[in-house]
Structures are given as C-alpha cells and as structure tokens.
Amino acid sequence: MSGWSHDVRFGLRLLRMRPGFALAAMLTVALGVGANATIFSAVSALLLRPLPIRDADRVVYGTALRDGWDPFATSFLDYTLYRDEARTLESVGLGSPRTFELGGRGEPERVLGAAVTASYLATLGVEPPLGRLFTHSDDRPGGPPVALLGHGLWQRRFGGDRAVLGRAVELGERAYTIVGVLPPGFDMPYQAELWVPMQTAFESLPLDQRALIGSELVARLRPGVTHDDARAELKRLAARIAAEHPQIRRGWSYGIVPVRQQLMSDLDGKTRRSLMALMAGVAFLLLLCCANVASLLLARGVARQGELATRLSLGARRSRLVRQLVVESLLLAIGGGVLGVLLALAAQPLLRTLGPIQASGLGSYLTDFRVDWRVLAFAAIVTVANGALFGLLPAIKVARAGNLAAALERREQRADSSVAGRRALGLLVVGEVALAVTLLVGAALMAQSFQRLQGSRLGFRPDGLLTMEVPLADQRYPDHQSKVRFVEALLARVRALPGIQAAGMTTALPLQRGIAPDSIFEVEGAPPPAPDHVPATAHRLVSPGYTETLGVTLLAGRFVDTRDRAGAEPVAVVSEALVRQAWPGKDASDASRALGKRLRRVRAGVRGPWMRVVGVVRDVKEDRFNFRIDRPVWYVPFAQQPFPITGVTLALAVRSEPGRALPPEGLAAAVRAQVRALDAAQPVANVMPMREYLGDLWIAPRFGAVLMGTLATLGLLIAAVGLYGLLAYAVSRRTAEIGLRMALGARPGDALALVLRDGAVLVGGGLVVGTAGAWAIGRLLGGSLHEVKAGDPLTFAAVAAVLAAVALLACALPARRASRIDPLAALKSD
C-alpha cells in the first residue's frame, strides 16, 4: 500500500507541474462522464428505478388489437374470460375512467378518477399508507359508496388530515365514504386522483355492453411465466371470442405490454429505442474523450522517454513504471469524473424541461431524473473504465518498448519521429473522427425526423385557439337532450363575447391524451370486409361551428350546421382518409364522390342509423398514438347521437378574432363566467391554448434531437481539437525534418501540403470507419424516424462535408506553421 500511496503522491506532483495539461485532460473526461451520467439519470428513472408496484416485472397491461396491430382499450367480455380462464395470469384487474365533481366547501372541482374492480389495486400490489384498499364486498353490485383518495388530493383538499377516514365526500349528487389514501405519486389508471369500486355484474350485462371497448386491464403473471407465454394464451382466448361472437369481434386479437412500457406511453417501443440510441451516443462521446486524452498521454509519454529511460537504467522495474502511468491516468479520470458529476447535476433542470416522455401514469416516478446512487455508481464505473482505457495505450507502449536506455543516445527532436509513434497517435485520431461521424449522422437523422414531425400538416390551425373541458354530470343532465340544450346555450353566450371569432364543442379534441373514441363502421352497398380487417374511424361528436372554429379545410359539401338536429336525417362529415378507405377506386382524388353516400356506426354488434355524407374535409391529425399517419375521422352532430352516453366530458374550442384577441387568462375568465351563469355548480377544467395543449406531442423526438445534437456538437469539437493537437504536435516534433527538407530545396508550399496531406489521410480514414458506425446507429434509430431513411445518402454526404470542413480548419494552423519554418533555425535546433 505504501508503494501505491507513493505512486499517487508522485502522480499528483507531476500533474501540479503541468496544470494546463491536467486541466485539459480532466475537462475532456468531465464532458464524457457528465454526458453519460446525465443520460443515465433519465434511463435510470425510466427503466431501472423501482416503481411503487410489487414485482413490477411480472405486471402487464392488456390491449385489444384491431387488425392485429392497432391498440385499443379492453372490454368487459375480455376481462371476464381472461380472469376466469387464463392460466398464465395470477390475477387480473379492470379500471375505467371517470370524471368526478368534487363538491363540499369551496368551488366545485373536476377530479380525474377511475372506477376499478377490487382486484385492480391488489394486482398492482399497491399498499395504502392510510386506511385500506377496496374489498370484494365493496365491489359487489349495490355495494357501499366508498372511495380512495390520491395523496395529492388528500393534501390539497383535506390538508393531509389523518382523520379523513370515515368522512363523507360529495361526488356529484352522491356522498362517498373515504376508506383509504394511496401512496404519493400513485395515479393508476388514467392519472386518477380518486377511486371508486366498479360494482358491476359483468355476466348479467347485455352482450353489446359487455363488448364495449373502454377499460384498462392489468394482470400479474404467475411465477415463471414469460411475456410470450401469456401473450400466446391471450391470443388463443381472443380467437375463441372472435369465433363465438363474429358479429362483434371478427378481426380482433389481444396482446400485452410490460407495465413500464404502458406507463411511458411507449406501446410501439420508439421511446425505448431512442433512449438506447442516446446511450450509444454518449458511449461514443466517452470513447471520443478517451481517445483525446490517450493522445495527450501518449504524446506526453513520448516526451518523457528520456526520463523513463533514465529511471530504467537506474534499476526501476518496468512494471513499476507502468503502474505509475496507470495511476496518473486514474488521477486524471477521477478529477474529470468529479467534474462530470457536477456537470450532470447542473444539467438536471434542462433534462426535466426537455422531458423524454409524457407519462400515462406514475409520472412523478418516471420523470424524477435525480442523480441518485445508481447514477453515482454508474459515473464511478465509467470514470474508472475511462481512466483505465485512455491510460492503457501509453502503459502498453512503455511495457513493450525495447531498450529504453537507447533513448538517451537519441536526440529528443527525433525520438518520436518513428513510424510506430506516429501510427499510434494517428490511429487515435482516426478513431475520434469515426466516432464523430457516427454522432453527427445520428444527430442529423433525429433532427430531420423532428423537423418533419413539427412540419407535419395537422389539418387545423392551432394558433389563436383556446381549449377547455366541461364535464357534464349525469345527475344534473340525465338525458341527451338536456346536454344538447346546455351546449347550445353556452355556445350562444360564448359567441356573443367581444373578440370571439368562433366557438364549438366536441367530445374529443385533436390529438387528445389518453383514450379517444373510435368507431367501427360499415358502408352501404359495399362488400363485407376481409375477415382479418376491421374498418374503424376516429369518432367525434361535434356541435355546429366546431370544425370551422378548429380551422379544418372543407373540400366538398358542407360542415355540420344547425339543420342537423334530432329528428333530421342523420349526417356525417368525413375526412379524405375515410373516403379512401370506404370508397376505394381510381378517382380517389375526387373528394366529392363521397357526397350523398351512406355509412353507419357498428357498436358492439349493434348498428346505428345510416348517416349520409354531407361534407368531406382535409385529413386532420386526430389520433395521438398514430400521429405519423393520417387516420380516418368522421364528425357527427352531437344532437344526433344515436347511442346513450354517460359521463360526458365536452371540450370547448374558442377562436379569438385576429387583432382583438384577449390574453388566454382573460378569455378563460370570460368563458368561465358564462358557464357559471348557466350552471353555478358546473366546473371548467384544463384551460389552455391549443399550442400548449400540443406542446408534449413532440416531447420524445425533441428530447432525442436536442440531446443527440448536443452530443454531436461536442464530438465534432473534440475530434477537431484532437486533430489539431496531433498535427500541431507532429509539426513541433518534426521541425528538424521539415527544416532539412526545405534546406534541400523544398518550398513552403510543399511543407504546407505535407501537413495537410497527413491530416486528409487521417480524416479520410475516420470517415470510412465512421460510416459503419453511422449505419449501425441509423439502424437502431430506424423505427423512430419520421419520413427519414436510416441510410439517407444526403445525410451521410452532408456530415462528411461538415466534418471535412472542420478538419480543414483544424489542419490549417499547424500547416501554416510548418510552411513558415526557418530551415537554418531548424537545423541549428537539431
């Protein structure tokens, strides 16, 4: 141990003697370690840190699959079959979204909640810190009105009072007894803050109600059961439902996803792939930093050959010299690692602002990007590996050297002009350029994808649009016509406000978070679809004026208007995509061909009335999950809704007049006043401009593009500095050689060309090697890219051009210096 402590003291003394070298090396290491720790803090929160769910790796979420790939929610029919007959599942629970009006003291508050089976929370393994969970007696039909509170709601509404158990809480027109409080941050399903028992006799419901798709299924796998085992069994059971009830389940299947994937809203795995690409990017950046520091150490080791030779000639063991070099490398790595952790801490606010996901649940856990012990342990491992990696090459060079005492007989100016010395440094720079190419290509692909996503045609005009939600309680609006009257009265009041250009209401805004309603449909006169195909469209009930308020483009016919009332002929306004799906043909570009034709909704096997198409609009991005494609949508008059609906949450859209727009706060206050004038107990929620509402739509691609772009910029700078440093060092060590060449008749331009040629060879080699790495990272990103090919040749060419230009600048100063060497002075110095 005394030998090691001596090596540490000796290494510290050497670093103090060369503070510039030590600082440059430690800052380079800090960039690599800091970037790795920052990205790993996100990976740790999203993929590694425990969730407040017992044995989370055994918990899965179920999803009904239309056409074998399009995910939907779960029906009661699915739940009861899998609960009773799935042998791979230990327990199964079901939850449905609810919206509650929380009354009592103060202003009525709209609260997101859920009705759940007693098995739902038990399947998740959540433990309430106060009170109890629901029991099977609570969940029976006609059971007691009991409720569970979320921790945040308990703190906000009840001041964290532990005596809340047994207290009654008003939810709409009914009082519920509070029996428990759930842990902080728990909000499953549907980001709920309040839970009530489902209390449903599933088997006694009519088939059309049992087949409705609108709930969330959670299941716990039996010990030893794999996801593939459970997936295969549920698929077989789903096929049985399709065979028994072909009129409602033909073409449907069933699948599962791990609980983390569900909570990350990552059903297609794009977020996970992006995170893995970012981890690969920071690994490449770390290797770049290693190569740069290794170049510094190697060049410094060459300059110290005389010192090392002297120590060997005085009896020092070669192993001891190697150990000292490794210790010196580790000291640099540790110093850089500490700085890197500080950089990671400083980057946390930026990481939270960018945010890689929009969590569907447990957001406080999944977006807690703190530097915890996992991140510190990872940073420590990276730091030690970093030090060992960049210290390895100089140590090996010493260990493999021949008679170092012979170095005493050489002149220092020529000591490192050997082919082997230049080759080692050159290979490091080639590696740096190759890694920079990989990072730049990855960043360019992600940036292009993000730009094209942002530039995607939404089909409506979000600017100047304010949105809010108005949940209508069934107790105060028990029938559909009472809801229609409220909508008409409110819109009349809102449209009369000064500065309002248009207003309308719908049951779901474009790109709505969470479950948005879809409809299965059939076309009059069309042949039956293929057995494995289920025609579906986004289903939007709208008021007159809604599509105009949204700014949708009318291609043919008309919008929904005041003629479309109850008792009038049912109508629908459809999108281009629906026209192409329902009436395929050579004249697909003619939107008017759909006018006058009829289609109808099929809900759990029950067919609605035929609706005549009165208008065709340009495609609108309605489906958040399938945002990258244009999915069919129809707009049906709210007044003509054929099926009974309960628990309606209407979305109000208000467009301000250009030049007379009120601030969003003032406009929201004016609209709230009109709502209260109609119904003083009616809450208004989620008031926000449409631009803000859409703000998280690009959150994952923006996160990847910004961070990969940052990594690529750092990588480019590090590679340029490494190339500059190598060439400048080579010029300084080859001064005598270049002077001799010029004394023998070489011109300054020849010396300039010599250095530029050396730089071009290194850059060219790096570009060739880097192309393979760029292709690999492109393949990793392929499924996450939007309208960009992973092997896009223009991207590769642009990256090569940028890197070549930067490399030329890095070579220019050393080359210029070489061309100005005075031959006489150079020969005298030799």
PDB file of C-alpha atoms in Angstrom, residues 208-430:
ATOM      1  CA  ASP A 208     -73.433  -5.115 -26.607  1.00  0.00           C
ATOM      2  CA  GLN A 209     -72.458  -3.532 -23.261  1.00  0.00           C
ATOM      3  CA  ARG A 210     -70.017  -6.329 -22.377  1.00  0.00           C
ATOM      4  CA  ALA A 211     -68.324  -5.874 -25.759  1.00  0.00           C
ATOM      5  CA  LEU A 212     -67.757  -2.122 -25.384  1.00  0.00           C
ATOM      6  CA  ILE A 213     -64.048  -1.307 -25.526  1.00  0.00           C
ATOM      7  CA  GLY A 214     -63.253   1.352 -22.946  1.00  0.00           C
ATOM      8  CA  SER A 215     -61.423  -0.033 -19.907  1.00  0.00           C
ATOM      9  CA  GLU A 216     -57.852  -0.775 -18.870  1.00  0.00           C
ATOM     10  CA  LEU A 217     -56.815  -4.308 -17.955  1.00  0.00           C
ATOM     11  CA  VAL A 218     -53.889  -5.026 -15.666  1.00  0.00           C
ATOM     12  CA  ALA A 219     -52.629  -8.532 -14.937  1.00  0.00           C
ATOM     13  CA  ARG A 220     -49.961 -10.203 -12.846  1.00  0.00           C
ATOM     14  CA  LEU A 221     -48.154 -13.154 -14.407  1.00  0.00           C
ATOM     15  CA  ARG A 222     -47.721 -16.342 -12.454  1.00  0.00           C
ATOM     16  CA  PRO A 223     -44.155 -17.033 -11.262  1.00  0.00           C
ATOM     17  CA  GLY A 224     -42.051 -18.495 -14.053  1.00  0.00           C
ATOM     18  CA  VAL A 225     -44.436 -17.394 -16.822  1.00  0.00           C
ATOM     19  CA  THR A 226     -42.870 -15.312 -19.597  1.00  0.00           C
ATOM     20  CA  HIS A 227     -44.490 -12.484 -21.504  1.00  0.00           C
ATOM     21  CA  ASP A 228     -44.502 -14.620 -24.637  1.00  0.00           C
ATOM     22  CA  ASP A 229     -46.336 -17.426 -22.790  1.00  0.00           C
ATOM     23  CA  ALA A 230     -49.058 -15.045 -21.587  1.00  0.00           C
ATOM     24  CA  ARG A 231     -49.271 -13.307 -24.949  1.00  0.00           C
ATOM     25  CA  ALA A 232     -49.797 -16.603 -26.768  1.00  0.00           C
ATOM     26  CA  GLU A 233     -52.504 -17.754 -24.348  1.00  0.00           C
ATOM     27  CA  LEU A 234     -54.450 -14.491 -24.505  1.00  0.00           C
ATOM     28  CA  LYS A 235     -54.245 -14.537 -28.287  1.00  0.00           C
ATOM     29  CA  ARG A 236     -55.792 -18.035 -28.282  1.00  0.00           C
ATOM     30  CA  LEU A 237     -58.569 -16.902 -25.933  1.00  0.00           C
ATOM     31  CA  ALA A 238     -59.208 -13.818 -28.077  1.00  0.00           C
ATOM     32  CA  ALA A 239     -59.573 -16.087 -31.116  1.00  0.00           C
ATOM     33  CA  ARG A 240     -62.206 -18.026 -29.203  1.00  0.00           C
ATOM     34  CA  ILE A 241     -64.181 -14.831 -28.539  1.00  0.00           C
ATOM     35  CA  ALA A 242     -63.939 -13.962 -32.235  1.00  0.00           C
ATOM     36  CA  ALA A 243     -65.257 -17.420 -33.155  1.00  0.00           C
ATOM     37  CA  GLU A 244     -68.133 -17.252 -30.643  1.00  0.00           C
ATOM     38  CA  HIS A 245     -69.111 -13.652 -31.445  1.00  0.00           C
ATOM     39  CA  PRO A 246     -68.009 -12.952 -35.022  1.00  0.00           C
ATOM     40  CA  GLN A 247     -70.534 -10.138 -35.361  1.00  0.00           C
ATOM     41  CA  ILE A 248     -68.614  -8.041 -32.820  1.00  0.00           C
ATOM     42  CA  ARG A 249     -65.089  -9.467 -32.619  1.00  0.00           C
ATOM     43  CA  ARG A 250     -64.195 -10.572 -36.137  1.00  0.00           C
ATOM     44  CA  GLY A 251     -60.664  -9.421 -36.948  1.00  0.00           C
ATOM     45  CA  TRP A 252     -59.687  -8.634 -33.347  1.00  0.00           C
ATOM     46  CA  SER A 253     -56.861 -10.110 -31.309  1.00  0.00           C
ATOM     47  CA  TYR A 254     -55.289  -9.341 -27.940  1.00  0.00           C
ATOM     48  CA  GLY A 255     -51.809  -8.505 -26.667  1.00  0.00           C
ATOM     49  CA  ILE A 256     -49.914  -7.401 -23.583  1.00  0.00           C
ATOM     50  CA  VAL A 257     -47.173  -4.871 -22.849  1.00  0.00           C
ATOM     51  CA  PRO A 258     -44.947  -4.583 -19.754  1.00  0.00           C
ATOM     52  CA  VAL A 259     -46.158  -2.102 -17.189  1.00  0.00           C
ATOM     53  CA  ARG A 260     -43.235   0.303 -17.712  1.00  0.00           C
ATOM     54  CA  GLN A 261     -43.847   0.408 -21.428  1.00  0.00           C
ATOM     55  CA  GLN A 262     -47.509   1.201 -20.826  1.00  0.00           C
ATOM     56  CA  LEU A 263     -46.745   3.948 -18.318  1.00  0.00           C
ATOM     57  CA  MET A 264     -44.221   5.508 -20.707  1.00  0.00           C
ATOM     58  CA  SER A 265     -46.915   5.623 -23.434  1.00  0.00           C
ATOM     59  CA  ASP A 266     -44.457   3.592 -25.488  1.00  0.00           C
ATOM     60  CA  LEU A 267     -46.638   0.857 -26.964  1.00  0.00           C
ATOM     61  CA  ASP A 268     -44.585   0.743 -30.155  1.00  0.00           C
ATOM     62  CA  GLY A 269     -41.189   0.823 -28.379  1.00  0.00           C
ATOM     63  CA  LYS A 270     -39.993   4.049 -30.078  1.00  0.00           C
ATOM     64  CA  THR A 271     -39.110   5.771 -26.803  1.00  0.00           C
ATOM     65  CA  ARG A 272     -37.018   2.833 -25.618  1.00  0.00           C
ATOM     66  CA  ARG A 273     -35.173   2.715 -28.941  1.00  0.00           C
ATOM     67  CA  SER A 274     -34.487   6.450 -28.759  1.00  0.00           C
ATOM     68  CA  LEU A 275     -33.105   6.078 -25.244  1.00  0.00           C
ATOM     69  CA  MET A 276     -30.851   3.248 -26.370  1.00  0.00           C
ATOM     70  CA  ALA A 277     -29.644   5.386 -29.277  1.00  0.00           C
ATOM     71  CA  LEU A 278     -28.847   8.203 -26.850  1.00  0.00           C
ATOM     72  CA  MET A 279     -26.947   5.808 -24.595  1.00  0.00           C
ATOM     73  CA  ALA A 280     -24.990   4.651 -27.633  1.00  0.00           C
ATOM     74  CA  GLY A 281     -24.347   8.309 -28.478  1.00  0.00           C
ATOM     75  CA  VAL A 282     -22.957   9.173 -25.061  1.00  0.00           C
ATOM     76  CA  ALA A 283     -20.863   5.986 -25.161  1.00  0.00           C
ATOM     77  CA  PHE A 284     -19.379   7.171 -28.450  1.00  0.00           C
ATOM     78  CA  LEU A 285     -18.738  10.585 -26.903  1.00  0.00           C
ATOM     79  CA  LEU A 286     -16.996   8.897 -23.981  1.00  0.00           C
ATOM     80  CA  LEU A 287     -14.804   6.935 -26.378  1.00  0.00           C
ATOM     81  CA  LEU A 288     -14.009  10.198 -28.153  1.00  0.00           C
ATOM     82  CA  CYS A 289     -12.911  11.717 -24.869  1.00  0.00           C
ATOM     83  CA  CYS A 290     -10.848   8.605 -24.110  1.00  0.00           C
ATOM     84  CA  ALA A 291      -9.110   8.820 -27.473  1.00  0.00           C
ATOM     85  CA  ASN A 292      -8.376  12.506 -26.971  1.00  0.00           C
ATOM     86  CA  VAL A 293      -6.893  12.041 -23.506  1.00  0.00           C
ATOM     87  CA  ALA A 294      -4.989   8.960 -24.698  1.00  0.00           C
ATOM     88  CA  SER A 295      -3.463  11.120 -27.446  1.00  0.00           C
ATOM     89  CA  LEU A 296      -2.392  13.669 -24.844  1.00  0.00           C
ATOM     90  CA  LEU A 297      -0.895  10.999 -22.609  1.00  0.00           C
ATOM     91  CA  LEU A 298       0.814   9.224 -25.485  1.00  0.00           C
ATOM     92  CA  ALA A 299       2.361  12.435 -26.754  1.00  0.00           C
ATOM     93  CA  ARG A 300       3.424  13.320 -23.223  1.00  0.00           C
ATOM     94  CA  GLY A 301       4.803   9.804 -22.730  1.00  0.00           C
ATOM     95  CA  VAL A 302       6.947  10.176 -25.836  1.00  0.00           C
ATOM     96  CA  ALA A 303       8.295  13.454 -24.489  1.00  0.00           C
ATOM     97  CA  ARG A 304       9.107  11.654 -21.211  1.00  0.00           C
ATOM     98  CA  GLN A 305      11.048   8.821 -22.847  1.00  0.00           C
ATOM     99  CA  GLY A 306      14.319  10.275 -21.643  1.00  0.00           C
ATOM    100  CA  GLU A 307      13.049  10.409 -18.050  1.00  0.00           C
ATOM    101  CA  LEU A 308      11.682   6.855 -18.216  1.00  0.00           C
ATOM    102  CA  ALA A 309      14.893   5.557 -19.781  1.00  0.00           C
ATOM    103  CA  THR A 310      16.957   7.163 -17.041  1.00  0.00           C
ATOM    104  CA  ARG A 311      14.813   5.543 -14.339  1.00  0.00           C
ATOM    105  CA  LEU A 312      15.082   2.140 -16.027  1.00  0.00           C
ATOM    106  CA  SER A 313      18.839   2.483 -16.316  1.00  0.00           C
ATOM    107  CA  LEU A 314      18.977   3.242 -12.574  1.00  0.00           C
ATOM    108  CA  GLY A 315      17.214  -0.037 -11.763  1.00  0.00           C
ATOM    109  CA  ALA A 316      13.487   0.831 -11.819  1.00  0.00           C
ATOM    110  CA  ARG A 317      11.259  -2.115 -12.739  1.00  0.00           C
ATOM    111  CA  ARG A 318       9.222  -1.835 -15.916  1.00  0.00           C
ATOM    112  CA  SER A 319       6.066  -2.908 -14.041  1.00  0.00           C
ATOM    113  CA  ARG A 320       6.526  -0.050 -11.581  1.00  0.00           C
ATOM    114  CA  LEU A 321       6.708   2.487 -14.423  1.00  0.00           C
ATOM    115  CA  VAL A 322       3.595   1.037 -15.991  1.00  0.00           C
ATOM    116  CA  ARG A 323       1.797   1.231 -12.644  1.00  0.00           C
ATOM    117  CA  GLN A 324       2.757   4.871 -12.213  1.00  0.00           C
ATOM    118  CA  LEU A 325       1.442   5.718 -15.666  1.00  0.00           C
ATOM    119  CA  VAL A 326      -1.837   3.945 -14.890  1.00  0.00           C
ATOM    120  CA  VAL A 327      -2.131   5.750 -11.527  1.00  0.00           C
ATOM    121  CA  GLU A 328      -1.552   9.075 -13.251  1.00  0.00           C
ATOM    122  CA  SER A 329      -4.312   8.218 -15.744  1.00  0.00           C
ATOM    123  CA  LEU A 330      -6.703   7.258 -12.943  1.00  0.00           C
ATOM    124  CA  LEU A 331      -5.998  10.520 -11.114  1.00  0.00           C
ATOM    125  CA  LEU A 332      -6.920  12.443 -14.250  1.00  0.00           C
ATOM    126  CA  ALA A 333     -10.039  10.293 -14.666  1.00  0.00           C
ATOM    127  CA  ILE A 334     -11.139  10.777 -11.052  1.00  0.00           C
ATOM    128  CA  GLY A 335     -10.709  14.532 -11.283  1.00  0.00           C
ATOM    129  CA  GLY A 336     -12.656  14.559 -14.533  1.00  0.00           C
ATOM    130  CA  GLY A 337     -15.279  12.218 -13.076  1.00  0.00           C
ATOM    131  CA  VAL A 338     -15.960  14.566 -10.147  1.00  0.00           C
ATOM    132  CA  LEU A 339     -16.330  17.470 -12.560  1.00  0.00           C
ATOM    133  CA  GLY A 340     -18.561  15.286 -14.738  1.00  0.00           C
ATOM    134  CA  VAL A 341     -20.944  14.544 -11.860  1.00  0.00           C
ATOM    135  CA  LEU A 342     -21.131  18.282 -11.153  1.00  0.00           C
ATOM    136  CA  LEU A 343     -21.983  18.850 -14.810  1.00  0.00           C
ATOM    137  CA  ALA A 344     -24.703  16.184 -14.579  1.00  0.00           C
ATOM    138  CA  LEU A 345     -26.169  17.907 -11.521  1.00  0.00           C
ATOM    139  CA  ALA A 346     -26.149  21.240 -13.344  1.00  0.00           C
ATOM    140  CA  ALA A 347     -27.897  19.631 -16.347  1.00  0.00           C
ATOM    141  CA  GLN A 348     -30.827  18.253 -14.323  1.00  0.00           C
ATOM    142  CA  PRO A 349     -33.094  21.320 -14.768  1.00  0.00           C
ATOM    143  CA  LEU A 350     -32.562  21.182 -18.537  1.00  0.00           C
ATOM    144  CA  LEU A 351     -33.288  17.452 -18.576  1.00  0.00           C
ATOM    145  CA  ARG A 352     -36.565  17.988 -16.689  1.00  0.00           C
ATOM    146  CA  THR A 353     -37.522  20.794 -19.064  1.00  0.00           C
ATOM    147  CA  LEU A 354     -36.921  18.686 -22.162  1.00  0.00           C
ATOM    148  CA  GLY A 355     -38.520  15.563 -20.669  1.00  0.00           C
ATOM    149  CA  PRO A 356     -38.236  12.391 -22.786  1.00  0.00           C
ATOM    150  CA  ILE A 357     -41.815  11.151 -22.261  1.00  0.00           C
ATOM    151  CA  GLN A 358     -45.382  12.100 -21.475  1.00  0.00           C
ATOM    152  CA  ALA A 359     -46.165   9.517 -18.812  1.00  0.00           C
ATOM    153  CA  SER A 360     -49.626   7.951 -18.781  1.00  0.00           C
ATOM    154  CA  GLY A 361     -49.183   7.212 -15.079  1.00  0.00           C
ATOM    155  CA  LEU A 362     -46.677   7.383 -12.207  1.00  0.00           C
ATOM    156  CA  GLY A 363     -45.184  10.489 -13.816  1.00  0.00           C
ATOM    157  CA  SER A 364     -43.586  11.652 -10.561  1.00  0.00           C
ATOM    158  CA  TYR A 365     -41.537   8.427 -10.519  1.00  0.00           C
ATOM    159  CA  LEU A 366     -40.733   8.148 -14.216  1.00  0.00           C
ATOM    160  CA  THR A 367     -39.653  11.777 -14.616  1.00  0.00           C
ATOM    161  CA  ASP A 368     -37.622  12.025 -11.416  1.00  0.00           C
ATOM    162  CA  PHE A 369     -34.253  12.473 -13.123  1.00  0.00           C
ATOM    163  CA  ARG A 370     -32.214  12.940  -9.976  1.00  0.00           C
ATOM    164  CA  VAL A 371     -28.601  11.931  -9.551  1.00  0.00           C
ATOM    165  CA  ASP A 372     -29.131   9.027  -7.152  1.00  0.00           C
ATOM    166  CA  TRP A 373     -26.818   6.232  -6.040  1.00  0.00           C
ATOM    167  CA  ARG A 374     -27.383   4.354  -9.308  1.00  0.00           C
ATOM    168  CA  VAL A 375     -26.215   7.342 -11.318  1.00  0.00           C
ATOM    169  CA  LEU A 376     -23.244   7.884  -8.991  1.00  0.00           C
ATOM    170  CA  ALA A 377     -22.287   4.205  -9.207  1.00  0.00           C
ATOM    171  CA  PHE A 378     -22.573   4.340 -12.987  1.00  0.00           C
ATOM    172  CA  ALA A 379     -20.454   7.511 -13.088  1.00  0.00           C
ATOM    173  CA  ALA A 380     -17.836   5.858 -10.866  1.00  0.00           C
ATOM    174  CA  ILE A 381     -17.656   2.780 -13.116  1.00  0.00           C
ATOM    175  CA  VAL A 382     -17.451   4.965 -16.213  1.00  0.00           C
ATOM    176  CA  THR A 383     -14.732   7.078 -14.598  1.00  0.00           C
ATOM    177  CA  VAL A 384     -12.547   4.122 -13.632  1.00  0.00           C
ATOM    178  CA  ALA A 385     -13.099   2.424 -17.002  1.00  0.00           C
ATOM    179  CA  ASN A 386     -12.315   5.712 -18.691  1.00  0.00           C
ATOM    180  CA  GLY A 387      -9.042   6.104 -16.814  1.00  0.00           C
ATOM    181  CA  ALA A 388      -8.018   2.538 -17.472  1.00  0.00           C
ATOM    182  CA  LEU A 389      -8.937   2.823 -21.145  1.00  0.00           C
ATOM    183  CA  PHE A 390      -7.100   6.017 -22.014  1.00  0.00           C
ATOM    184  CA  GLY A 391      -4.159   5.079 -19.782  1.00  0.00           C
ATOM    185  CA  LEU A 392      -3.811   1.671 -21.345  1.00  0.00           C
ATOM    186  CA  LEU A 393      -2.152   2.656 -24.611  1.00  0.00           C
ATOM    187  CA  PRO A 394       0.719   4.702 -23.089  1.00  0.00           C
ATOM    188  CA  ALA A 395       1.300   1.979 -20.480  1.00  0.00           C
ATOM    189  CA  ILE A 396       1.402  -0.741 -23.149  1.00  0.00           C
ATOM    190  CA  LYS A 397       3.843   1.348 -25.169  1.00  0.00           C
ATOM    191  CA  VAL A 398       6.190   1.514 -22.165  1.00  0.00           C
ATOM    192  CA  ALA A 399       5.720  -2.178 -21.378  1.00  0.00           C
ATOM    193  CA  ARG A 400       6.515  -3.234 -24.952  1.00  0.00           C
ATOM    194  CA  ALA A 401       9.372  -0.844 -25.532  1.00  0.00           C
ATOM    195  CA  GLY A 402      12.805  -2.356 -26.192  1.00  0.00           C
ATOM    196  CA  ASN A 403      15.911  -0.977 -24.561  1.00  0.00           C
ATOM    197  CA  LEU A 404      14.655   2.388 -23.418  1.00  0.00           C
ATOM    198  CA  ALA A 405      18.164   3.278 -22.316  1.00  0.00           C
ATOM    199  CA  ALA A 406      18.927   3.645 -26.008  1.00  0.00           C
ATOM    200  CA  ALA A 407      16.676   6.670 -25.980  1.00  0.00           C
ATOM    201  CA  LEU A 408      19.368   8.521 -24.054  1.00  0.00           C
ATOM    202  CA  GLU A 409      21.557   8.241 -27.135  1.00  0.00           C
ATOM    203  CA  ARG A 410      18.946   9.797 -29.412  1.00  0.00           C
ATOM    204  CA  ARG A 411      18.176  13.419 -29.812  1.00  0.00           C
ATOM    205  CA  GLU A 412      14.843  14.340 -28.323  1.00  0.00           C
ATOM    206  CA  GLN A 413      13.716  16.005 -31.524  1.00  0.00           C
ATOM    207  CA  ARG A 414      13.812  12.705 -33.329  1.00  0.00           C
ATOM    208  CA  ALA A 415      12.697  10.414 -30.591  1.00  0.00           C
ATOM    209  CA  ASP A 416       9.071  10.302 -31.706  1.00  0.00           C
ATOM    210  CA  SER A 417       9.517  10.584 -35.436  1.00  0.00           C
ATOM    211  CA  SER A 418       9.359   6.825 -35.729  1.00  0.00           C
ATOM    212  CA  VAL A 419       6.607   5.269 -37.771  1.00  0.00           C
ATOM    213  CA  ALA A 420       5.240   3.420 -34.716  1.00  0.00           C
ATOM    214  CA  GLY A 421       4.841   6.601 -32.660  1.00  0.00           C
ATOM    215  CA  ARG A 422       3.056   8.492 -35.409  1.00  0.00           C
ATOM    216  CA  ARG A 423       0.912   5.480 -36.225  1.00  0.00           C
ATOM    217  CA  ALA A 424      -0.378   5.147 -32.640  1.00  0.00           C
ATOM    218  CA  LEU A 425      -1.326   8.814 -32.481  1.00  0.00           C
ATOM    219  CA  GLY A 426      -2.806   8.668 -35.974  1.00  0.00           C
ATOM    220  CA  LEU A 427      -4.988   5.677 -35.134  1.00  0.00           C
ATOM    221  CA  LEU A 428      -6.392   7.520 -32.145  1.00  0.00           C
ATOM    222  CA  VAL A 429      -7.350  10.487 -34.320  1.00  0.00           C
ATOM    223  CA  VAL A 430      -8.890   8.180 -36.932  1.00  0.00           C
TER     224      VAL A 430
END
